mmCIF file of C-alpha atoms in Angstrom:
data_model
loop_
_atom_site.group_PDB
_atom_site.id
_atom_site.type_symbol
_atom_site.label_atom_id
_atom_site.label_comp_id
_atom_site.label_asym_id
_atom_site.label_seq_id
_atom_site.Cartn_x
_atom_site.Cartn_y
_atom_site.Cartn_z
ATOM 1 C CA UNK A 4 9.118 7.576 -7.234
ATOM 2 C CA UNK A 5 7.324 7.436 -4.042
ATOM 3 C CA UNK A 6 5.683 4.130 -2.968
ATOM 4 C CA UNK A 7 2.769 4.785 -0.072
ATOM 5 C CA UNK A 8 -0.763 3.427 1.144
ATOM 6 C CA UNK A 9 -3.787 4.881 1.234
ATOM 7 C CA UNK A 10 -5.663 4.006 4.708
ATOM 8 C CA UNK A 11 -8.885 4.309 5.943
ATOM 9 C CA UNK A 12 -11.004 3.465 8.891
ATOM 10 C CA UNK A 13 -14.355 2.866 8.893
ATOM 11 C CA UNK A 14 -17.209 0.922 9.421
ATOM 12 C CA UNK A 15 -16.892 -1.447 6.421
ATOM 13 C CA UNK A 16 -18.929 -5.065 5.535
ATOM 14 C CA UNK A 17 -16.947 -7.640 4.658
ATOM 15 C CA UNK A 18 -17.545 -10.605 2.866
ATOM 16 C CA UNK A 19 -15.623 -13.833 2.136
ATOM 17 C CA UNK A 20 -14.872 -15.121 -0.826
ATOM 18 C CA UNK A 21 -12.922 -18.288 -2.262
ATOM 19 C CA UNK A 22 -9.910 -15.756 -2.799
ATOM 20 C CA UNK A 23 -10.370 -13.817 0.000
ATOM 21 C CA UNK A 24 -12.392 -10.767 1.289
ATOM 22 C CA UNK A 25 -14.259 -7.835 -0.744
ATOM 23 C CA UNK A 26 -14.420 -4.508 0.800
ATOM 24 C CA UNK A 27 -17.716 -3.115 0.961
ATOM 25 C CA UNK A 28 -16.510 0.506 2.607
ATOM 26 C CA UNK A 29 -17.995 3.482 3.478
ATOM 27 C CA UNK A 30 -21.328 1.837 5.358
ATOM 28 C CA UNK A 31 -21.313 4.969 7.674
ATOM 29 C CA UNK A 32 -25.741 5.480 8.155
ATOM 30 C CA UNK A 33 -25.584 5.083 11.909
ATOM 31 C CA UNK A 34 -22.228 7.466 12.337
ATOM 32 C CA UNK A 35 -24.211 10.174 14.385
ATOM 33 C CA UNK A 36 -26.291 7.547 16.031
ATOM 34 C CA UNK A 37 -23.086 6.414 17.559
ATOM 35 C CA UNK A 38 -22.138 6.333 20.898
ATOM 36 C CA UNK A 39 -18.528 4.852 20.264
ATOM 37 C CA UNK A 40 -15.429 6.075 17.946
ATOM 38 C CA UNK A 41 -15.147 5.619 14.347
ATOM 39 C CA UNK A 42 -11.847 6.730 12.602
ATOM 40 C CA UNK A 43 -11.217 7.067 8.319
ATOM 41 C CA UNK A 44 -7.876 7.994 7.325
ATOM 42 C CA UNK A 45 -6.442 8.226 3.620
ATOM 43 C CA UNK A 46 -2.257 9.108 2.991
ATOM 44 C CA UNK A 47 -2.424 9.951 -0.775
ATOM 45 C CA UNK A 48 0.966 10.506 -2.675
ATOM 46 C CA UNK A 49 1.075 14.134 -4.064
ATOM 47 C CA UNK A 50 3.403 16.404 -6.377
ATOM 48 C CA UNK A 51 4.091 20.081 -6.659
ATOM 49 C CA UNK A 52 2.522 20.642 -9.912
ATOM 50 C CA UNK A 53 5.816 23.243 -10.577
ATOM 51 C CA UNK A 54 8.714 22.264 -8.525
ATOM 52 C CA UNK A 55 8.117 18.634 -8.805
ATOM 53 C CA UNK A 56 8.488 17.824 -4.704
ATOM 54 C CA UNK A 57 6.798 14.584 -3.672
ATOM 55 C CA UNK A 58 4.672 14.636 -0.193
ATOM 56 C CA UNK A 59 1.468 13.096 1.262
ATOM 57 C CA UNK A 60 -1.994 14.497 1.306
ATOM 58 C CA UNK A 61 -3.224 12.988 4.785
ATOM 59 C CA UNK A 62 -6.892 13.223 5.498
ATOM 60 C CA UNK A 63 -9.108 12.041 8.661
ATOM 61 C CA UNK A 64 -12.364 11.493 9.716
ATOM 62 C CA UNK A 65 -12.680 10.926 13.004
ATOM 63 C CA UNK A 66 -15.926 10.669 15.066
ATOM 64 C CA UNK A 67 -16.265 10.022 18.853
ATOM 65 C CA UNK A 68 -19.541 9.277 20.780
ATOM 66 C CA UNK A 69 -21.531 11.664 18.327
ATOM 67 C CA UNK A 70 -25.192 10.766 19.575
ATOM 68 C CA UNK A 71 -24.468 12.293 23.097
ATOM 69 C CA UNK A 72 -24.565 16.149 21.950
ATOM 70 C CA UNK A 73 -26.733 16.458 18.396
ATOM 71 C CA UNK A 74 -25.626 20.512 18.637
ATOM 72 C CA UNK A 75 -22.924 21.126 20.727
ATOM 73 C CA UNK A 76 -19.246 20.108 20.795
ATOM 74 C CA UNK A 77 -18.088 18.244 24.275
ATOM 75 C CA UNK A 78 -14.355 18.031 24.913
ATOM 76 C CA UNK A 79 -13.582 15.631 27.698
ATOM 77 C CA UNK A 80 -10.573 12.376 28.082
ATOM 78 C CA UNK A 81 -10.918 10.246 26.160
ATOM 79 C CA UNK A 82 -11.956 7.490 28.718
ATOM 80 C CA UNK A 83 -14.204 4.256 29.407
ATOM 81 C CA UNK A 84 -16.275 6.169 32.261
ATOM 82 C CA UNK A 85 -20.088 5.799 32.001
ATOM 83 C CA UNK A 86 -20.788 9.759 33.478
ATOM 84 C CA UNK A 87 -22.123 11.497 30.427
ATOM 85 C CA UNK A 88 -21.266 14.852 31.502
ATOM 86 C CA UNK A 89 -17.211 13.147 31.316
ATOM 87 C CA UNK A 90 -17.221 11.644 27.606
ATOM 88 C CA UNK A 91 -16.405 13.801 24.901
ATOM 89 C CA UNK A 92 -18.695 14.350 22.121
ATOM 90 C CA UNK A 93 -17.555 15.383 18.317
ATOM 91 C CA UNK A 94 -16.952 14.298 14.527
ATOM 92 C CA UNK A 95 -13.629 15.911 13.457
ATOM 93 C CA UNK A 96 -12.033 16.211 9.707
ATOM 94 C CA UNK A 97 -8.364 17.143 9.680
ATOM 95 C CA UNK A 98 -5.575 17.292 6.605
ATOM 96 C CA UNK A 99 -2.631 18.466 6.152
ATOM 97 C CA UNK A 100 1.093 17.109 3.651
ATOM 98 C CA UNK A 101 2.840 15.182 6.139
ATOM 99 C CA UNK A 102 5.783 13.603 4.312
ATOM 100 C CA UNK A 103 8.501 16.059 5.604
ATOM 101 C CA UNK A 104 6.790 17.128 8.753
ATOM 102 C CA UNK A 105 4.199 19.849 7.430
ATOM 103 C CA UNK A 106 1.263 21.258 9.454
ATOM 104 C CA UNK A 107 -2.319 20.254 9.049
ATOM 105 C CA UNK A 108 -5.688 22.001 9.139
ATOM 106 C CA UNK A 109 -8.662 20.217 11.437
ATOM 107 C CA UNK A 110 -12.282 21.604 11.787
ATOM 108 C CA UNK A 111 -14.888 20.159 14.476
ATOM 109 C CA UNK A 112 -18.723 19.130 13.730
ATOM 110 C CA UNK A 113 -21.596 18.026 15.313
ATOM 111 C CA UNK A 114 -24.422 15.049 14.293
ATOM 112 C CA UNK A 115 -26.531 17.758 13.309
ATOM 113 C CA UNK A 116 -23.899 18.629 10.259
ATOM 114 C CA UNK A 117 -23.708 15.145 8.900
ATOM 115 C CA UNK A 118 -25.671 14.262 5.377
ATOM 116 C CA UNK A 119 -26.479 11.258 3.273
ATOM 117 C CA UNK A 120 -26.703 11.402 -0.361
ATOM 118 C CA UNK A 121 -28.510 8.014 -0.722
ATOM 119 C CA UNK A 122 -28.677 8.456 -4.659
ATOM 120 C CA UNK A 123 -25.115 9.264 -5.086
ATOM 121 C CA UNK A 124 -24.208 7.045 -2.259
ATOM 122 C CA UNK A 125 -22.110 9.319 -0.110
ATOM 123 C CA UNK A 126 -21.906 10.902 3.391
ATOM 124 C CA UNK A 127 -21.285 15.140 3.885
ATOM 125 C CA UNK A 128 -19.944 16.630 6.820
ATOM 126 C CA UNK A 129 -19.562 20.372 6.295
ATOM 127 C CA UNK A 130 -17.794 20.800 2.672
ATOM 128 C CA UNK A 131 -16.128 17.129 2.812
ATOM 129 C CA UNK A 132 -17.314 14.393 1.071
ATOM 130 C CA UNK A 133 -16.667 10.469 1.130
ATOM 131 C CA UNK A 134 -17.645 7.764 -0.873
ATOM 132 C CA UNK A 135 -16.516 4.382 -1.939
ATOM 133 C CA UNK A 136 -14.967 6.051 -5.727
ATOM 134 C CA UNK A 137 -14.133 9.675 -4.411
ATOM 135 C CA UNK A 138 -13.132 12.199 -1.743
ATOM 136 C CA UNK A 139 -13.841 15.927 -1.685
ATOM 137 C CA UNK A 140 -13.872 18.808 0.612
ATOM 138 C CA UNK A 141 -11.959 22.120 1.581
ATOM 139 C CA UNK A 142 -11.171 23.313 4.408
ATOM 140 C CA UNK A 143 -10.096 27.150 5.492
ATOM 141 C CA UNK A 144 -8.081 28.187 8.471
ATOM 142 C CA UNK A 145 -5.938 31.590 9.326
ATOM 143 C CA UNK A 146 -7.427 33.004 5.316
ATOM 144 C CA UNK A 147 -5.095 29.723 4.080
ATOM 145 C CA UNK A 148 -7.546 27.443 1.917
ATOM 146 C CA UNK A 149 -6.851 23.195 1.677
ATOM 147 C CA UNK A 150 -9.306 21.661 -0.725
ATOM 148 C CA UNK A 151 -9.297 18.340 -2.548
ATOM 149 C CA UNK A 152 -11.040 16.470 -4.927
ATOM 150 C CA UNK A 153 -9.271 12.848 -5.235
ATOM 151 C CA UNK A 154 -11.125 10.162 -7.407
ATOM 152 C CA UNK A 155 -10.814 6.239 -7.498
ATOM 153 C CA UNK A 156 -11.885 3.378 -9.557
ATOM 154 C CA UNK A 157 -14.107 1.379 -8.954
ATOM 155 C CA UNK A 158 -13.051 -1.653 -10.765
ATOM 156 C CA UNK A 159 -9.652 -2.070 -9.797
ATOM 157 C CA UNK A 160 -10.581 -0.945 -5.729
ATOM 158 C CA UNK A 161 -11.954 -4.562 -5.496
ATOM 159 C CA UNK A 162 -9.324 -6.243 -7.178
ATOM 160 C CA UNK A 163 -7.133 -7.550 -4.068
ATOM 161 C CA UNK A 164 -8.215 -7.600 -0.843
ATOM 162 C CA UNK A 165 -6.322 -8.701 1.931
ATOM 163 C CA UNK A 166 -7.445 -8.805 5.974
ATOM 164 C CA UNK A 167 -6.113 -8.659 9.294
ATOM 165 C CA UNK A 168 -8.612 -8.472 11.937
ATOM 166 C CA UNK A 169 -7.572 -7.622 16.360
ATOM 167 C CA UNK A 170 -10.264 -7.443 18.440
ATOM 168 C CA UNK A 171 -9.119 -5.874 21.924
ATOM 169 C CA UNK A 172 -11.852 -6.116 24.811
ATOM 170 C CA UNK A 173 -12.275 -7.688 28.917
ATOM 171 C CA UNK A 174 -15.299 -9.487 28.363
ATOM 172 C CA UNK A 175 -16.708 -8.768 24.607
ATOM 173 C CA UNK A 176 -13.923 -9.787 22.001
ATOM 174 C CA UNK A 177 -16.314 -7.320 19.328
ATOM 175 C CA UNK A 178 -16.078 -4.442 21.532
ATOM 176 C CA UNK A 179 -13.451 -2.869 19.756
ATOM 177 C CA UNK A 180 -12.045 -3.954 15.983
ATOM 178 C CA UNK A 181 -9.760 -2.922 13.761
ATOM 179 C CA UNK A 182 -8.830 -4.243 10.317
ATOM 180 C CA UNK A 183 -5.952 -3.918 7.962
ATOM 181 C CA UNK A 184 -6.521 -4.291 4.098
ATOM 182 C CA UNK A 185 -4.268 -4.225 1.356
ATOM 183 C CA UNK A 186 -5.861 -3.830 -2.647
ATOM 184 C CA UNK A 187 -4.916 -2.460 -6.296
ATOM 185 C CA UNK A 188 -6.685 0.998 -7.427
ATOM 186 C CA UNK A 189 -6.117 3.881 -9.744
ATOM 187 C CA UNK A 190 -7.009 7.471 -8.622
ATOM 188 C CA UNK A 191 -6.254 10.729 -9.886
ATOM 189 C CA UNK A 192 -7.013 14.093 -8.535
ATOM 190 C CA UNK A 193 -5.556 17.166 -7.535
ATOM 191 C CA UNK A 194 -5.275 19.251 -3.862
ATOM 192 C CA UNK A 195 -4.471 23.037 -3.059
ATOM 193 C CA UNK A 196 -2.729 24.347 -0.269
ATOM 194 C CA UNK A 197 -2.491 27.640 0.199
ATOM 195 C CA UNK A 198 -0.891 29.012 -2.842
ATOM 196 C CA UNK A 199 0.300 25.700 -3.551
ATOM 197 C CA UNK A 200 -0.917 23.107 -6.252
ATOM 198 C CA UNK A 201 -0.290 19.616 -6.141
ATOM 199 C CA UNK A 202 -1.099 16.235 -8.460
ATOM 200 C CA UNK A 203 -2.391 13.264 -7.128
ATOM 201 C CA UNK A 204 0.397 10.617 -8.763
ATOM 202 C CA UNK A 205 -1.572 8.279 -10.418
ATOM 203 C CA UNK A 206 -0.235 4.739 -10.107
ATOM 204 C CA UNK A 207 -1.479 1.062 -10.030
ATOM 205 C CA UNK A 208 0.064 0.096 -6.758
ATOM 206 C CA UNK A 209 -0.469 -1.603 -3.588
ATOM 207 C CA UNK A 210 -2.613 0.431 -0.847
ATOM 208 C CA UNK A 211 -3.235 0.117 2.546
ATOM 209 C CA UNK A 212 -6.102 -0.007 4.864
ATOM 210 C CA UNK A 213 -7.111 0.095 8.322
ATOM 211 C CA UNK A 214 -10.292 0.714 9.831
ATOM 212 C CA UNK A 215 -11.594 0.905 13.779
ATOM 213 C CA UNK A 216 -14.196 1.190 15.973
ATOM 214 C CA UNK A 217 -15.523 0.352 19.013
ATOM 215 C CA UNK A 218 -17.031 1.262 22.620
ATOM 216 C CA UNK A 219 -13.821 2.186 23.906
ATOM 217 C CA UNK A 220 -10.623 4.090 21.880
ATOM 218 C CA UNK A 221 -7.610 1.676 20.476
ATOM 219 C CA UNK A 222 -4.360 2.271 21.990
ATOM 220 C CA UNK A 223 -1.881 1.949 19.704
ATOM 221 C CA UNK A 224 1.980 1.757 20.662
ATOM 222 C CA UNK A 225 2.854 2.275 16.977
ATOM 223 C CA UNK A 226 2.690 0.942 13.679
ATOM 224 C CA UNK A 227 3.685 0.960 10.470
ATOM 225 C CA UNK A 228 3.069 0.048 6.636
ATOM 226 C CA UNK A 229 5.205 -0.192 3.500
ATOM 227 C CA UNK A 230 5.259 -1.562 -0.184
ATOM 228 C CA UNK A 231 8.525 -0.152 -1.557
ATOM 229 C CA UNK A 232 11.245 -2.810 -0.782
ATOM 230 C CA UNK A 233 14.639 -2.941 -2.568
ATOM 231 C CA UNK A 234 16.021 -6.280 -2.713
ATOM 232 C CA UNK A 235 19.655 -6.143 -0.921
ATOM 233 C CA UNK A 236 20.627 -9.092 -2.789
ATOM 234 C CA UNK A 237 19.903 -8.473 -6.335
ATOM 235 C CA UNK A 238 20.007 -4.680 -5.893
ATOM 236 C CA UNK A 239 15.642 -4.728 -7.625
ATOM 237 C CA UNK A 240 12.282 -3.169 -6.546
ATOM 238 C CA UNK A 241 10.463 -6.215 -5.374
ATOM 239 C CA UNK A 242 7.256 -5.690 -6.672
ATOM 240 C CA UNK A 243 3.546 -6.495 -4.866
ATOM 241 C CA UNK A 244 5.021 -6.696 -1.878
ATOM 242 C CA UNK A 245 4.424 -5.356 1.918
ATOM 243 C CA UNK A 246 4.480 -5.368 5.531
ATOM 244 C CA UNK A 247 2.167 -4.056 7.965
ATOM 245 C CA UNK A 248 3.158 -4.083 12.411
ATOM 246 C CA UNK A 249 1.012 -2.853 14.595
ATOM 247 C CA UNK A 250 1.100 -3.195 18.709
ATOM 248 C CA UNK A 251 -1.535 -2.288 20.423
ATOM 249 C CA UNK A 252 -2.988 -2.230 24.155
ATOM 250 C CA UNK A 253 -4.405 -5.178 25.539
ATOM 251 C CA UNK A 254 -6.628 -3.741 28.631
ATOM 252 C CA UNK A 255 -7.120 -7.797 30.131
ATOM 253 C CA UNK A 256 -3.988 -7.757 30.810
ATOM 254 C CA UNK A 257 -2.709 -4.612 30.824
ATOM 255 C CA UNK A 258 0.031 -5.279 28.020
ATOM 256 C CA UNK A 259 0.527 -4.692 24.287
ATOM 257 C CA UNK A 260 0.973 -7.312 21.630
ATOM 258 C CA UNK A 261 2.372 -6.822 18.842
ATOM 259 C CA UNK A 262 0.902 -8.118 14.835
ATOM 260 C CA UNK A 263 3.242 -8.441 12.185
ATOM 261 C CA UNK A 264 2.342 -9.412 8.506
ATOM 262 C CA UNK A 265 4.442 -9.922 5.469
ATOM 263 C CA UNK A 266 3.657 -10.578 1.496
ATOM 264 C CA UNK A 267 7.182 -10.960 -0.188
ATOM 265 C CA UNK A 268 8.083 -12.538 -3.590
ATOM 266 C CA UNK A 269 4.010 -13.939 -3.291
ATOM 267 C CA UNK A 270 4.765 -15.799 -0.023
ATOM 268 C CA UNK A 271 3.022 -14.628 2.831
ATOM 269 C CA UNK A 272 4.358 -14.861 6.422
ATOM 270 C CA UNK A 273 2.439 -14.334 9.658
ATOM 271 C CA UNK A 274 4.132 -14.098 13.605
ATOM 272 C CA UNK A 275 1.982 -14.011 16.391
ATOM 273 C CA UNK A 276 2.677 -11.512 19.145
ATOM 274 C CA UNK A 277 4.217 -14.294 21.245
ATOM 275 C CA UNK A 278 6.458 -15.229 18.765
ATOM 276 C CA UNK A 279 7.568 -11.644 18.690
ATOM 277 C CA UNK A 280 9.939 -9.319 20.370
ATOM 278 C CA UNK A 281 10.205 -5.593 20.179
ATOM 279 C CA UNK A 282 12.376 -3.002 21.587
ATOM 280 C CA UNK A 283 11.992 0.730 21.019
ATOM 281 C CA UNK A 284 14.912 3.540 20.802
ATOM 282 C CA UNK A 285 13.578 6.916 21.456
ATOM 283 C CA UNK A 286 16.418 9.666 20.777
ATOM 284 C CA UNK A 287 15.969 13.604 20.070
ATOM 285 C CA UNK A 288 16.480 13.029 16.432
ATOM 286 C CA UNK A 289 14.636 9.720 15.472
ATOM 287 C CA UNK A 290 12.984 6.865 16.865
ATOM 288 C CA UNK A 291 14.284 3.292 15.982
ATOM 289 C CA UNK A 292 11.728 -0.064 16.598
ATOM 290 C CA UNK A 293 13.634 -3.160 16.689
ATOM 291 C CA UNK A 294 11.525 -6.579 15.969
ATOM 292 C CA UNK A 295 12.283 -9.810 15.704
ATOM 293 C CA UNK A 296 9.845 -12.575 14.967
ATOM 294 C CA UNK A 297 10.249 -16.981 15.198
ATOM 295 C CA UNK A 298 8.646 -19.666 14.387
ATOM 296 C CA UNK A 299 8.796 -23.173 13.254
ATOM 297 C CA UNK A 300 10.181 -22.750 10.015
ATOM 298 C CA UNK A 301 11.389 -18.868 9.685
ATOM 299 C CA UNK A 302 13.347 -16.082 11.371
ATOM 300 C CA UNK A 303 12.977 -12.265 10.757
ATOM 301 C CA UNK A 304 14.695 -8.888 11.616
ATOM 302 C CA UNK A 305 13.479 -6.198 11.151
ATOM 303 C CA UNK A 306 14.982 -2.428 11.993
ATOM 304 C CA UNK A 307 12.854 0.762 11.555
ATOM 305 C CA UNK A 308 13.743 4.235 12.024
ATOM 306 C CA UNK A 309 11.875 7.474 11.727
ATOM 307 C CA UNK A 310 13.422 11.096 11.965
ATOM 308 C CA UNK A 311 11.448 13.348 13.945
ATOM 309 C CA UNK A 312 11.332 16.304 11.259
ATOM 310 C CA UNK A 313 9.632 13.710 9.192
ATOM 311 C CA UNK A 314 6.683 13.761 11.986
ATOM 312 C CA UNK A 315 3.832 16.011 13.142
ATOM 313 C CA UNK A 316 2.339 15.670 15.947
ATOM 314 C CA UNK A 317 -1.347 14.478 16.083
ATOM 315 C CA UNK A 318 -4.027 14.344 19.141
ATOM 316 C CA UNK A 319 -7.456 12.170 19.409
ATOM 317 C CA UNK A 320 -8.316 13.590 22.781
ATOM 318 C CA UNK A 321 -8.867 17.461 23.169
ATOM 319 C CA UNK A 322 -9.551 20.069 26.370
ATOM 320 C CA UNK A 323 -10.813 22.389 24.006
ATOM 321 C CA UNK A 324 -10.890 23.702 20.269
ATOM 322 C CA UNK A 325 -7.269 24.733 20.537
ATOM 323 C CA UNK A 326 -5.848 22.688 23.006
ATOM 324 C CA UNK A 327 -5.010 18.724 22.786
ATOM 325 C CA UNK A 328 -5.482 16.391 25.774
ATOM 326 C CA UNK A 329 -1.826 14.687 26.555
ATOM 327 C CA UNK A 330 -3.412 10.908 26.484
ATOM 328 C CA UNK A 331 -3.463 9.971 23.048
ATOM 329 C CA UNK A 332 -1.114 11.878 21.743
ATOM 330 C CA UNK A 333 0.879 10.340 18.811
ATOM 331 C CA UNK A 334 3.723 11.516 15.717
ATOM 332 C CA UNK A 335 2.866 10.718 12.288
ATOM 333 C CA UNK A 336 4.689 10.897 9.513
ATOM 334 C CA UNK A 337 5.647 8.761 6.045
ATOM 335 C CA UNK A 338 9.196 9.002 5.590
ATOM 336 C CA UNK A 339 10.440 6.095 7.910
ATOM 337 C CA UNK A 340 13.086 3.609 6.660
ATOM 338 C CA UNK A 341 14.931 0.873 7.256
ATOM 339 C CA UNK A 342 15.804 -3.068 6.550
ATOM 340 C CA UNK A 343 14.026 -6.450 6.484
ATOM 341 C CA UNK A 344 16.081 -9.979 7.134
ATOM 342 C CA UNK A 345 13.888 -13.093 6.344
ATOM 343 C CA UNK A 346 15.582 -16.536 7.086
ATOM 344 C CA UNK A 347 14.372 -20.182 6.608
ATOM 345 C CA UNK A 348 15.412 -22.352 9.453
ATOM 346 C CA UNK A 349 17.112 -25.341 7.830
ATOM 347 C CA UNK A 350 17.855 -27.926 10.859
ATOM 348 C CA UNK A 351 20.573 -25.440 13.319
ATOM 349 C CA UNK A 352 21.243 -23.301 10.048
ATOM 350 C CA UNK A 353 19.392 -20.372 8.390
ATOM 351 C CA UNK A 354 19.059 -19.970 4.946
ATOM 352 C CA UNK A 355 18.415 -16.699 4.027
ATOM 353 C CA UNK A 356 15.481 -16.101 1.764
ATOM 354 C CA UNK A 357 15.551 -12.092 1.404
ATOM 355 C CA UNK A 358 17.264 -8.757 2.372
ATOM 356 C CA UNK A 359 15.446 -5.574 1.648
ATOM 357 C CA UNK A 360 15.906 -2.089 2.053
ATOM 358 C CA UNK A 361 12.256 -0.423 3.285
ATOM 359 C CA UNK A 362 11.750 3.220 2.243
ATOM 360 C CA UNK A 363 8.866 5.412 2.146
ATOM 361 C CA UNK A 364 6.877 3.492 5.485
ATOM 362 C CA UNK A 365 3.790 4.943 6.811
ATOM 363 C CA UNK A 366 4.651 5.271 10.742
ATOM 364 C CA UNK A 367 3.013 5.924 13.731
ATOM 365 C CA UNK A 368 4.164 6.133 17.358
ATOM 366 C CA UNK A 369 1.926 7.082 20.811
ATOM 367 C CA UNK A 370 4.245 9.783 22.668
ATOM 368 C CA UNK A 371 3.231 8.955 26.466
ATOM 369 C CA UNK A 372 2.776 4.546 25.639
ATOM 370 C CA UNK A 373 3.926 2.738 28.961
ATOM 371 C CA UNK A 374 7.691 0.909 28.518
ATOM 372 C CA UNK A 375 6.126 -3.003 29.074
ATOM 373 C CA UNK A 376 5.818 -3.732 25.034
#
């Protein structure tokens, strides 16, 4: 059975409690007012409904400096400039199945296209729809129809929440945020592709999150997410359990740091980007990310590789309809794997505490990201 994470990006309220943070999501009024980036993303496990073969239904909304054309689409670079006339200007949905590599579908809007359902509490852009408890929408391209309609409760959303929060700016440490969350759900739901039916799988099971926006685009290096850990050791799942890494561009000085967070065998473990080092393996094939992370009391190693006919190549920055812009260009995909060392530091020796096999990890890498990580 696959193991994977829902994510999503978007301009959520947050609010602490004694046991952590509730999600409030989907607070998207002032999207078309918006003269910055917002990105919502969801990877939802899917099956064949007759051959039985497992993939991901990935779906994105992603909205950039909407306010500065209400009618018109404006492709530019994606860039920090103040000229108007040199910004780009667009709210985009794109999905696709993206476990083994698969194509998606995109579509571009303007402001003028966005609606809010106040009474159902929901936001429409063209035939898609988003809301805190459901997703819907279609989508039609080259006479091939994609449409969804993927439910979740409630209840169980709020359950566990878990945050990470990076804020990446010269002078305004809120100028650009992004979040990563973690919490129990049920959904259900089905998705057509083509001639193609699929299931939503409907599990209790650890999601993920993240969610950015800001005056000026995040620059990821790469990251990744996973739940589904085998335990080298005694040769079990290790249940309610994860990792999320991220790196990403640090434009004061001109670097990227690196995040790492880890819930194993309910212990939590945290490196800070100085305490980490990273080196990345870029072959024809695959791409391999090699991290390790010290600090007083623990050691970790951790390997990750990702084949790329497992990826498809996605683009936030566009010269036209057809064409993608080379800067910000990255592979995605949700097949990586690999393995996870965590050792206690006991005087000069180290204990180990756990040895897992990763499978099934969300992964993301930019293609054109500068060597100094």
């Amino acid at each position: 059975m696959f193991d994977f994470f829902w994510s999503h990006r978007t301009r959520g309220l947050m609010m602490q409690t004694r046991c952590g943070f509730i999600h409030k999501p989907f607070v998207l009024k002032s999207l078309g007012k918006s003269k910055q980036f917002e990105i919502l993303r969801y990877f939802i496990p899917v099956k064949h409904n007759k051959t039985g073969h497992l993939d991901v239904f990935f779906i994105e909304l992603f909205s950039i400096n909407p306010s500065l054309y209400t009618r018109q689409l404006q492709f530019a670079s994606i860039s920090e400039t103040k000229n108007k006339s040199e910004k780009p200007s667009f709210i985009l949905v794109r999905a696709g199945l993206i476990a083994h590599g698969e194509k998606y579908k995109h579509i571009f809007f303007t402001s003028k296209d966005i609606r809010y359902d106040k009474k159902n509490k929901r936001i429409q852009i063209g035939s898609s729809f988003f809301a805190s408890d459901a997703i819907s929408g279609s989508i039609e391209q080259e006479s091939q129809l994609m449409e969804w309609k993927i439910a979740f409760s409630s209840k169980e959303f709020l359950s566990y929440f878990l945050s990470h929060r990076f804020y990446f700016s010269e002078n305004d440490r809120l100028k650009t945020k992004l979040n990563n969350s973690c919490f129990f759900t049920h959904f259900s739901g089905s998705l057509r592709f083509g001639a193609d039916y699929f299931e939503v799988l409907e599990n209790k099971q650890l999601l993920y999150s993240d969610h950015s926006w800001g005056n000026f685009f995040v620059k990821p290096a790469f990251w990744f997410a996973s739940q589904s850990f085998i335990s080298l050791i005694s040769g079990k799942k290790i249940q309610n359990s994860h990792f999320t890494c991220a790196s990403f561009y640090q434009p004061k000085n001109k670097k990227y740091k690196t995040y790492f967070v880890l819930d194993c065998n309910n212990q939590k473990f945290r490196f800070l980007p100085k305490q980490m080092q990273v080196s990345i393996h870029k072959k024809e094939a695959y791409t391999q990310w090699v991290l390790s992370a010290e600090n007083k009391a623990y050691l970790m190693d951790l390997d990750i590789y990702a084949k790329a006919s497992d990826m498809v190549k996605i683009g936030y920055s566009f010269e036209s309809i057809q064409r993608l812009d080379t800067n910000h260009l990255f592979s995605l995909g949700a097949k990586g794997y690999g393995e996870l060392r965590l050792y206690k530091k006991k005087k000069k020796n180290l204990e180990i505490i756990e040895h897992v096999r990763i499978e099934n990890c969300l992964c993301e890498q930019a293609l054109n990201f500068p060597p100094n990580i």
